[in-house]
Short mmCIF file of C-alpha atoms and ligand atoms in Angstrom, two decimals:
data_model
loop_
_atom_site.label_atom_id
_atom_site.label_comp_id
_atom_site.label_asym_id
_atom_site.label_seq_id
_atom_site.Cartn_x
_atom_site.Cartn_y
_atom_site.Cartn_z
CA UNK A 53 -0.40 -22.32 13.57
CA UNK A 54 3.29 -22.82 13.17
CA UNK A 55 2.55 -22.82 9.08
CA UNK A 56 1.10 -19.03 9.73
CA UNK A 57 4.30 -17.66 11.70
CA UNK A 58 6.50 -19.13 8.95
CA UNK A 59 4.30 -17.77 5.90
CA UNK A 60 4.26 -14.13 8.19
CA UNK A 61 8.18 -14.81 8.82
CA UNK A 62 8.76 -14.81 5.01
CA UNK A 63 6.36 -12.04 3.30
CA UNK A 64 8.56 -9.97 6.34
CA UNK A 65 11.62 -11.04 5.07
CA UNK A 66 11.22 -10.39 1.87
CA UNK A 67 9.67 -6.81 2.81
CA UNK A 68 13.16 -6.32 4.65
CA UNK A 69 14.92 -7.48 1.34
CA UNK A 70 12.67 -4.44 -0.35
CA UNK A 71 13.18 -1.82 1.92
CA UNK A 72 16.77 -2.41 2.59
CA UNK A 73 17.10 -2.12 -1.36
CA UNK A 74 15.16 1.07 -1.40
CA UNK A 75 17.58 2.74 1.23
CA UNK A 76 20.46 1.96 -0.56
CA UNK A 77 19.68 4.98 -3.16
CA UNK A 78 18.51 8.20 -1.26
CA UNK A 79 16.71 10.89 -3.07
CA UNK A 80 14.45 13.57 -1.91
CA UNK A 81 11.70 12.35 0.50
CA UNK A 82 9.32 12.87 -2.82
CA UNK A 83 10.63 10.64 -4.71
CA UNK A 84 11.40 8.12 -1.78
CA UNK A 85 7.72 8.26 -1.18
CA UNK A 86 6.91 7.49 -4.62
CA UNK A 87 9.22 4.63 -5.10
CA UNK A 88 8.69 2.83 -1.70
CA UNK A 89 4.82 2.86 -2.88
CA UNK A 90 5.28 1.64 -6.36
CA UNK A 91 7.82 -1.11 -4.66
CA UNK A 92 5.29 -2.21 -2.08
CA UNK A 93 2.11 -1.59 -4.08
CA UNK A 94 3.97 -4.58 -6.54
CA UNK A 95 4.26 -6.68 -3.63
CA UNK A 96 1.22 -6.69 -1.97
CA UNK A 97 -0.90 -6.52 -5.49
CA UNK A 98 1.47 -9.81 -5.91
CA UNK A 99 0.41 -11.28 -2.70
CA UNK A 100 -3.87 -9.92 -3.15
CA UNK A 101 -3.28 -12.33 -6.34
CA UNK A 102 -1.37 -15.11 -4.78
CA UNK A 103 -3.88 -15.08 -2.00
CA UNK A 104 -6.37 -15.92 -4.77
CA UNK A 105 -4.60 -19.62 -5.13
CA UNK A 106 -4.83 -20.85 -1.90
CA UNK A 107 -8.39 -19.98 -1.35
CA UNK A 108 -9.20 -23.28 0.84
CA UNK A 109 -6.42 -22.89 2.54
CA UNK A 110 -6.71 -19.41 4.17
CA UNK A 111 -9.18 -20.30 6.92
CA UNK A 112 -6.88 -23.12 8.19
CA UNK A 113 -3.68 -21.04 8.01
CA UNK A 114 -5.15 -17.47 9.33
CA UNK A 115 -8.40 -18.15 10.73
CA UNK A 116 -9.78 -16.15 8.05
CA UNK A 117 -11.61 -16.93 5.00
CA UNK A 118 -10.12 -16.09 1.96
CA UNK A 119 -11.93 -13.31 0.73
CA UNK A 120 -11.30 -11.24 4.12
CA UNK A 121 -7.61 -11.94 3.55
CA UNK A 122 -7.59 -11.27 0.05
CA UNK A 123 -9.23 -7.63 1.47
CA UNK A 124 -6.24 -6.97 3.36
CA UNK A 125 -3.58 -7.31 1.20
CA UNK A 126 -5.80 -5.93 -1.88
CA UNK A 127 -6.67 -2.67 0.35
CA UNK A 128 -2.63 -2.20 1.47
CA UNK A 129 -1.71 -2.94 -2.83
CA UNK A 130 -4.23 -0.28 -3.54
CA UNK A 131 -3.33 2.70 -1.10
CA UNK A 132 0.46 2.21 -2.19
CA UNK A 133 -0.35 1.98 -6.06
CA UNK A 134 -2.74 5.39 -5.30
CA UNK A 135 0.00 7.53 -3.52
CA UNK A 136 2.77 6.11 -6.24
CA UNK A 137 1.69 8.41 -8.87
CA UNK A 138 0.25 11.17 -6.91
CA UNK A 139 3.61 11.68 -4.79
CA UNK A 140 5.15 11.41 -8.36
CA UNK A 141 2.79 13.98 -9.61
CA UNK A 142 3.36 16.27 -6.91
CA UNK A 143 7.40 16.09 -7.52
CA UNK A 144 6.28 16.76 -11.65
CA UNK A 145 4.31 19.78 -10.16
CA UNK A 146 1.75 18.11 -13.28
CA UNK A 147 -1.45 15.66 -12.89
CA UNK A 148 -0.19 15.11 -17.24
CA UNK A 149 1.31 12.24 -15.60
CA UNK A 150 -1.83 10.09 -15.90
CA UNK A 151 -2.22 10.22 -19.25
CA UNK A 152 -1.57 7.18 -20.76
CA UNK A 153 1.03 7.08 -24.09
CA UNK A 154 0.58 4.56 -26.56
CA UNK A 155 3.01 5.56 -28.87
CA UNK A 156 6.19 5.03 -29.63
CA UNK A 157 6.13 1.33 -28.48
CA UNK A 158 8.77 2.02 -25.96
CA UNK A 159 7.32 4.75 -24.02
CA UNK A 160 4.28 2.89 -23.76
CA UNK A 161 6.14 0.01 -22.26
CA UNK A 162 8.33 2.42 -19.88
CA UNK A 163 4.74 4.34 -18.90
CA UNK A 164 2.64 1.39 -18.73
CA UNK A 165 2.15 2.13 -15.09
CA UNK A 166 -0.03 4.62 -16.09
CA UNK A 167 -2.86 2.04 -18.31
CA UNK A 168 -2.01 -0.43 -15.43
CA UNK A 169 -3.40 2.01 -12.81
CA UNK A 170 -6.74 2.61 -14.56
CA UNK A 171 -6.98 -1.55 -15.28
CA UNK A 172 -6.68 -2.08 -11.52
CA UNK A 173 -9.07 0.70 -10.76
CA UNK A 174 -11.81 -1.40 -12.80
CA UNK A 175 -10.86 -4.98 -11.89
CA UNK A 176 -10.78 -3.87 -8.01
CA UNK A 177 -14.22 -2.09 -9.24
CA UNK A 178 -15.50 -5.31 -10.25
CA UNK A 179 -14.83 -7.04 -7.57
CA UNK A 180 -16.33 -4.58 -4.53
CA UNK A 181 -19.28 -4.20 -7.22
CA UNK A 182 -19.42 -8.10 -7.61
CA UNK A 183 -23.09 -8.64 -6.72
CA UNK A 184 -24.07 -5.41 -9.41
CA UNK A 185 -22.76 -7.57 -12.38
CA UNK A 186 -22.99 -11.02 -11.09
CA UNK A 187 -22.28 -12.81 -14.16
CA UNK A 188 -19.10 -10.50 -15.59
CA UNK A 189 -17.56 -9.29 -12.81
CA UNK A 190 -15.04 -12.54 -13.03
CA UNK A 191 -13.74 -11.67 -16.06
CA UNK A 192 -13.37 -7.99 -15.41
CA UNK A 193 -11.42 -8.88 -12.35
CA UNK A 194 -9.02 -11.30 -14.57
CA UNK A 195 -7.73 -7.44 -15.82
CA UNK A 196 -5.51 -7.80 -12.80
CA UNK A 197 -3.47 -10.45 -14.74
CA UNK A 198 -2.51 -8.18 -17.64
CA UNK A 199 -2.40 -5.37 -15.26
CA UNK A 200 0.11 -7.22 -13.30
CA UNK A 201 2.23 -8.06 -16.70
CA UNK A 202 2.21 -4.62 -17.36
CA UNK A 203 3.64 -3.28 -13.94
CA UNK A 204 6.24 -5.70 -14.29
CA UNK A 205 7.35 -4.44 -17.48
CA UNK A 206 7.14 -0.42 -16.46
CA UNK A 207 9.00 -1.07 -13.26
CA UNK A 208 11.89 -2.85 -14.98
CA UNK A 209 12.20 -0.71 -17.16
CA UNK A 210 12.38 2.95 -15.04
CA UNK A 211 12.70 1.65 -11.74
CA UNK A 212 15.86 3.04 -10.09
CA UNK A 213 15.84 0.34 -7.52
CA UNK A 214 15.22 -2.63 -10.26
CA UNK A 215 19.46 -1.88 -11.50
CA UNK A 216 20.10 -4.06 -8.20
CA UNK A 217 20.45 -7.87 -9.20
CA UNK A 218 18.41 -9.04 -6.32
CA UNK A 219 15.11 -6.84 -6.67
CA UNK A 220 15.52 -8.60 -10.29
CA UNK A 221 15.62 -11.86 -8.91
CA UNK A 222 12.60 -11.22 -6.67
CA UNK A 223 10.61 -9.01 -9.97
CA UNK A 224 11.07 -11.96 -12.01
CA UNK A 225 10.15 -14.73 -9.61
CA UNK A 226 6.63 -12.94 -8.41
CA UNK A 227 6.09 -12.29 -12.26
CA UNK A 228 6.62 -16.11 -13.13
CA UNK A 229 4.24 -17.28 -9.97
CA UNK A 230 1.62 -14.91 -11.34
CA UNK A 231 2.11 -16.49 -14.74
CA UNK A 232 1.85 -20.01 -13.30
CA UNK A 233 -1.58 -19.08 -11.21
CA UNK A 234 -2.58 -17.78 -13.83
CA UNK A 235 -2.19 -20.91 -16.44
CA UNK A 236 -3.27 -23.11 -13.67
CA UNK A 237 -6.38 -21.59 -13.28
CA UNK A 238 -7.36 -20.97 -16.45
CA UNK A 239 -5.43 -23.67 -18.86
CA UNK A 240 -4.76 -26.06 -16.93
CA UNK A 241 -8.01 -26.05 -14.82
CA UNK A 242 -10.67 -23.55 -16.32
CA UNK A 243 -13.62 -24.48 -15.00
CA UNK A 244 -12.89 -24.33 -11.44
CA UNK A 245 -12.76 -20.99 -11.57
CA UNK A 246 -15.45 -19.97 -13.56
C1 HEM B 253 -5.14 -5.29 -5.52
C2 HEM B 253 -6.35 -5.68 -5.67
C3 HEM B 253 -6.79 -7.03 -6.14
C4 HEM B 253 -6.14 -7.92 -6.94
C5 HEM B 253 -4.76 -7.78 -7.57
C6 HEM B 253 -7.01 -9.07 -7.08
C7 HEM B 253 -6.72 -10.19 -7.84
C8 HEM B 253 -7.48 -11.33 -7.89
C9 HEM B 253 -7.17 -12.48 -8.68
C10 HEM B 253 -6.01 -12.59 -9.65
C11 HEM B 253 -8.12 -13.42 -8.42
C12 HEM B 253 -8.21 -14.79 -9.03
C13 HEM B 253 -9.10 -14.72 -10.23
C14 HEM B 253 -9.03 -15.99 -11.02
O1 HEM B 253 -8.12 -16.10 -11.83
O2 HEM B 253 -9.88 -16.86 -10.80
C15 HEM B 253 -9.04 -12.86 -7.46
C16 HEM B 253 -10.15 -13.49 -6.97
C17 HEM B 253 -11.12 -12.87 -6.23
N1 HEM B 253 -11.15 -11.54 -5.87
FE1 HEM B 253 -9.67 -10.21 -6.10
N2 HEM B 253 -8.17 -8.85 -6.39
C18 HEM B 253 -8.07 -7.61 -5.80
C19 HEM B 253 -9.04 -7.01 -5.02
C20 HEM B 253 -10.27 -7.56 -4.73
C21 HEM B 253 -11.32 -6.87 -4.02
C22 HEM B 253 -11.23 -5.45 -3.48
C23 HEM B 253 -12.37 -7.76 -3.95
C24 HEM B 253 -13.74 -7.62 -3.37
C25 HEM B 253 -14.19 -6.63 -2.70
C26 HEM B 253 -11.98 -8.97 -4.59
C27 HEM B 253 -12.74 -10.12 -4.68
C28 HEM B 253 -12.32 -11.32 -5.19
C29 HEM B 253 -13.08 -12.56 -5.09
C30 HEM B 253 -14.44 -12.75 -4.43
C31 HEM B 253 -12.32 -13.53 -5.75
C32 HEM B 253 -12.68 -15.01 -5.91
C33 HEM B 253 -13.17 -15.32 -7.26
C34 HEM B 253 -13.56 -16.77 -7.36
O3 HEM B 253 -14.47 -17.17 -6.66
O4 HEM B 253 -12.94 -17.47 -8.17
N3 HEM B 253 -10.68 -8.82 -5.06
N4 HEM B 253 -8.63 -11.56 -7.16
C1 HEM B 254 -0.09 7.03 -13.47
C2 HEM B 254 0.56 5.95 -13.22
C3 HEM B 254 2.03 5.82 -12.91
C4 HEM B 254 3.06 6.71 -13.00
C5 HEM B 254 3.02 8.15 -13.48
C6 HEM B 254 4.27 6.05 -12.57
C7 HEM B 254 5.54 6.61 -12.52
C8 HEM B 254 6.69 5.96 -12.17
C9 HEM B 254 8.02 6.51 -12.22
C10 HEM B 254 8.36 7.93 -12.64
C11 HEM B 254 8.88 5.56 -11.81
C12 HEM B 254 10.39 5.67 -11.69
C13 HEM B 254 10.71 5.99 -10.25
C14 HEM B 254 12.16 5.82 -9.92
O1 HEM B 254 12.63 4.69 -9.80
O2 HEM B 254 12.84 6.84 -9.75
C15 HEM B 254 8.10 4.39 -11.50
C16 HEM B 254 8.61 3.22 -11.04
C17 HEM B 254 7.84 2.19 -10.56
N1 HEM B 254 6.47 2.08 -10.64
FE1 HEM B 254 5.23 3.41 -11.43
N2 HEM B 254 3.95 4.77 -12.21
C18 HEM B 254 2.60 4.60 -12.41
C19 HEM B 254 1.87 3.48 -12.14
C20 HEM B 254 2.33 2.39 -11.45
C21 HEM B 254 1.51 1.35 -10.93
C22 HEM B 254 -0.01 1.21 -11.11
C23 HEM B 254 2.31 0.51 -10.25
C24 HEM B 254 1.82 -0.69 -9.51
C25 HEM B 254 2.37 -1.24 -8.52
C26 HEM B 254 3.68 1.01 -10.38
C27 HEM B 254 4.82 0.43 -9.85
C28 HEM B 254 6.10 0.91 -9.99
C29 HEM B 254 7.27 0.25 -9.48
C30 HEM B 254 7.30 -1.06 -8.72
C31 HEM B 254 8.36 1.04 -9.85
C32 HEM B 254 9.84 0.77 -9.55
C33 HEM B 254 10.25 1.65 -8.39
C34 HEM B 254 11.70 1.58 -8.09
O3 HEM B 254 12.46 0.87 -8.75
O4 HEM B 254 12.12 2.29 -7.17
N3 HEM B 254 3.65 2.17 -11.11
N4 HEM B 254 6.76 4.66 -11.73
#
């Protein structure tokens, strides 16, 4: 019990740490909107995967299996990554903003948001569709990794709030513990979760 007021205590905390960043820049509600989504969607899309690591553990800490966990924080990171690009597109006055770019290298790293969104779409697909595919809907939902990867890079790159040194600190930690669940499940210990 106390374990589950701490864990709450610090994915607050750290919510604080994002929000009080965001506020330090005001722009027009717009474009608020669409960068306290894109901020929070990378959070909780962060904590859907992290969820996926402690599997056993969720029942004893929240008195709730995994998976209905997992739903939570999955069905928050979802919403916010949906209204991230759509109040964007509405401040563009164009929907050309979910069009993927490939090339020049850069832009596609800047924009990769934009193939990021569509991976999540089918991974999260996969997943609520998991008894359609039985066998492959694992490895479509492993396209959250590179998704992830892929976020990471876009937001560093044009986020206005990742100049501050702190929301770099934080970007880089949650992208290294993604990296490290992800080589523990599947170098270190594949066929656990196969
Ligand atoms: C933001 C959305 C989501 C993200 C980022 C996400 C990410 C992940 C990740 C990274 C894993 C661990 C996979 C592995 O490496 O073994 C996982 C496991 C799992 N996810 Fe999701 N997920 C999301 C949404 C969902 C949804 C909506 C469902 C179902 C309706 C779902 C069902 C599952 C299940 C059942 C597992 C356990 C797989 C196993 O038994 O190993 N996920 N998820
Ligand atoms: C069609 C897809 C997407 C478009 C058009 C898009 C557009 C943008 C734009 C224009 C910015 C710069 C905002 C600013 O700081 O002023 C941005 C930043 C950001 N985007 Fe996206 N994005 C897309 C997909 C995604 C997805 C799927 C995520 C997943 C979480 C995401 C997360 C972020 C984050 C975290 C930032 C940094 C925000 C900040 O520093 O304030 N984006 N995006």
């Amino acid at each position: 019990m106390e374990k589950r007021w701490q864990l709450i205590f610090l994915v607050t905390f750290i919510a604080a740490i994002i929000a009080y960043i965001l506020l330090q820049a005001i722009d027009k509600p717009l474009e608020m909107i669409d960068r306290a989504a894109g901020l929070f969607a990378y959070y909780f899309i962060f904590l859907a995967i992290l969820s996926s690591e402690y599997m056993k553990q969720m029942k004893k800490v929240f008195g709730q299996g995994f998976i209905r966990v997992h739903h939570h924080l999955a069905r928050l990171g979802i919403s916010l990554m949906l209204l991230h690009p759509i109040a964007f597109a509405f401040e563009k006055q164009s929907i050309s903003i979910f069009i993927p770019v490939f090339y020049p290298l850069m832009e596609f790293l800047e924009l990769a948001g934009r193939p990021a969104f569509y991976l999540i779409i089918i991974a999260v697909a996969a997943g609520v569709y998991r008894k359609h595919f039985i066998r492959k809907w694992k490895k479509i939902h492993y396209l959250n990794y590179p998704a992830f990867l892929l976020i990471f890079i876009h937001s560093w790159l044009i986020g206005t709030d990742l100049n501050s040194g702190i929301m770099q600190l934080l970007w880089v930690c949650m992208a290294l513990v993604i990296a490290a669940i992800f080589v523990h499940k599947h170098i270190i210990n594949p066929r656990k979760s196969m």
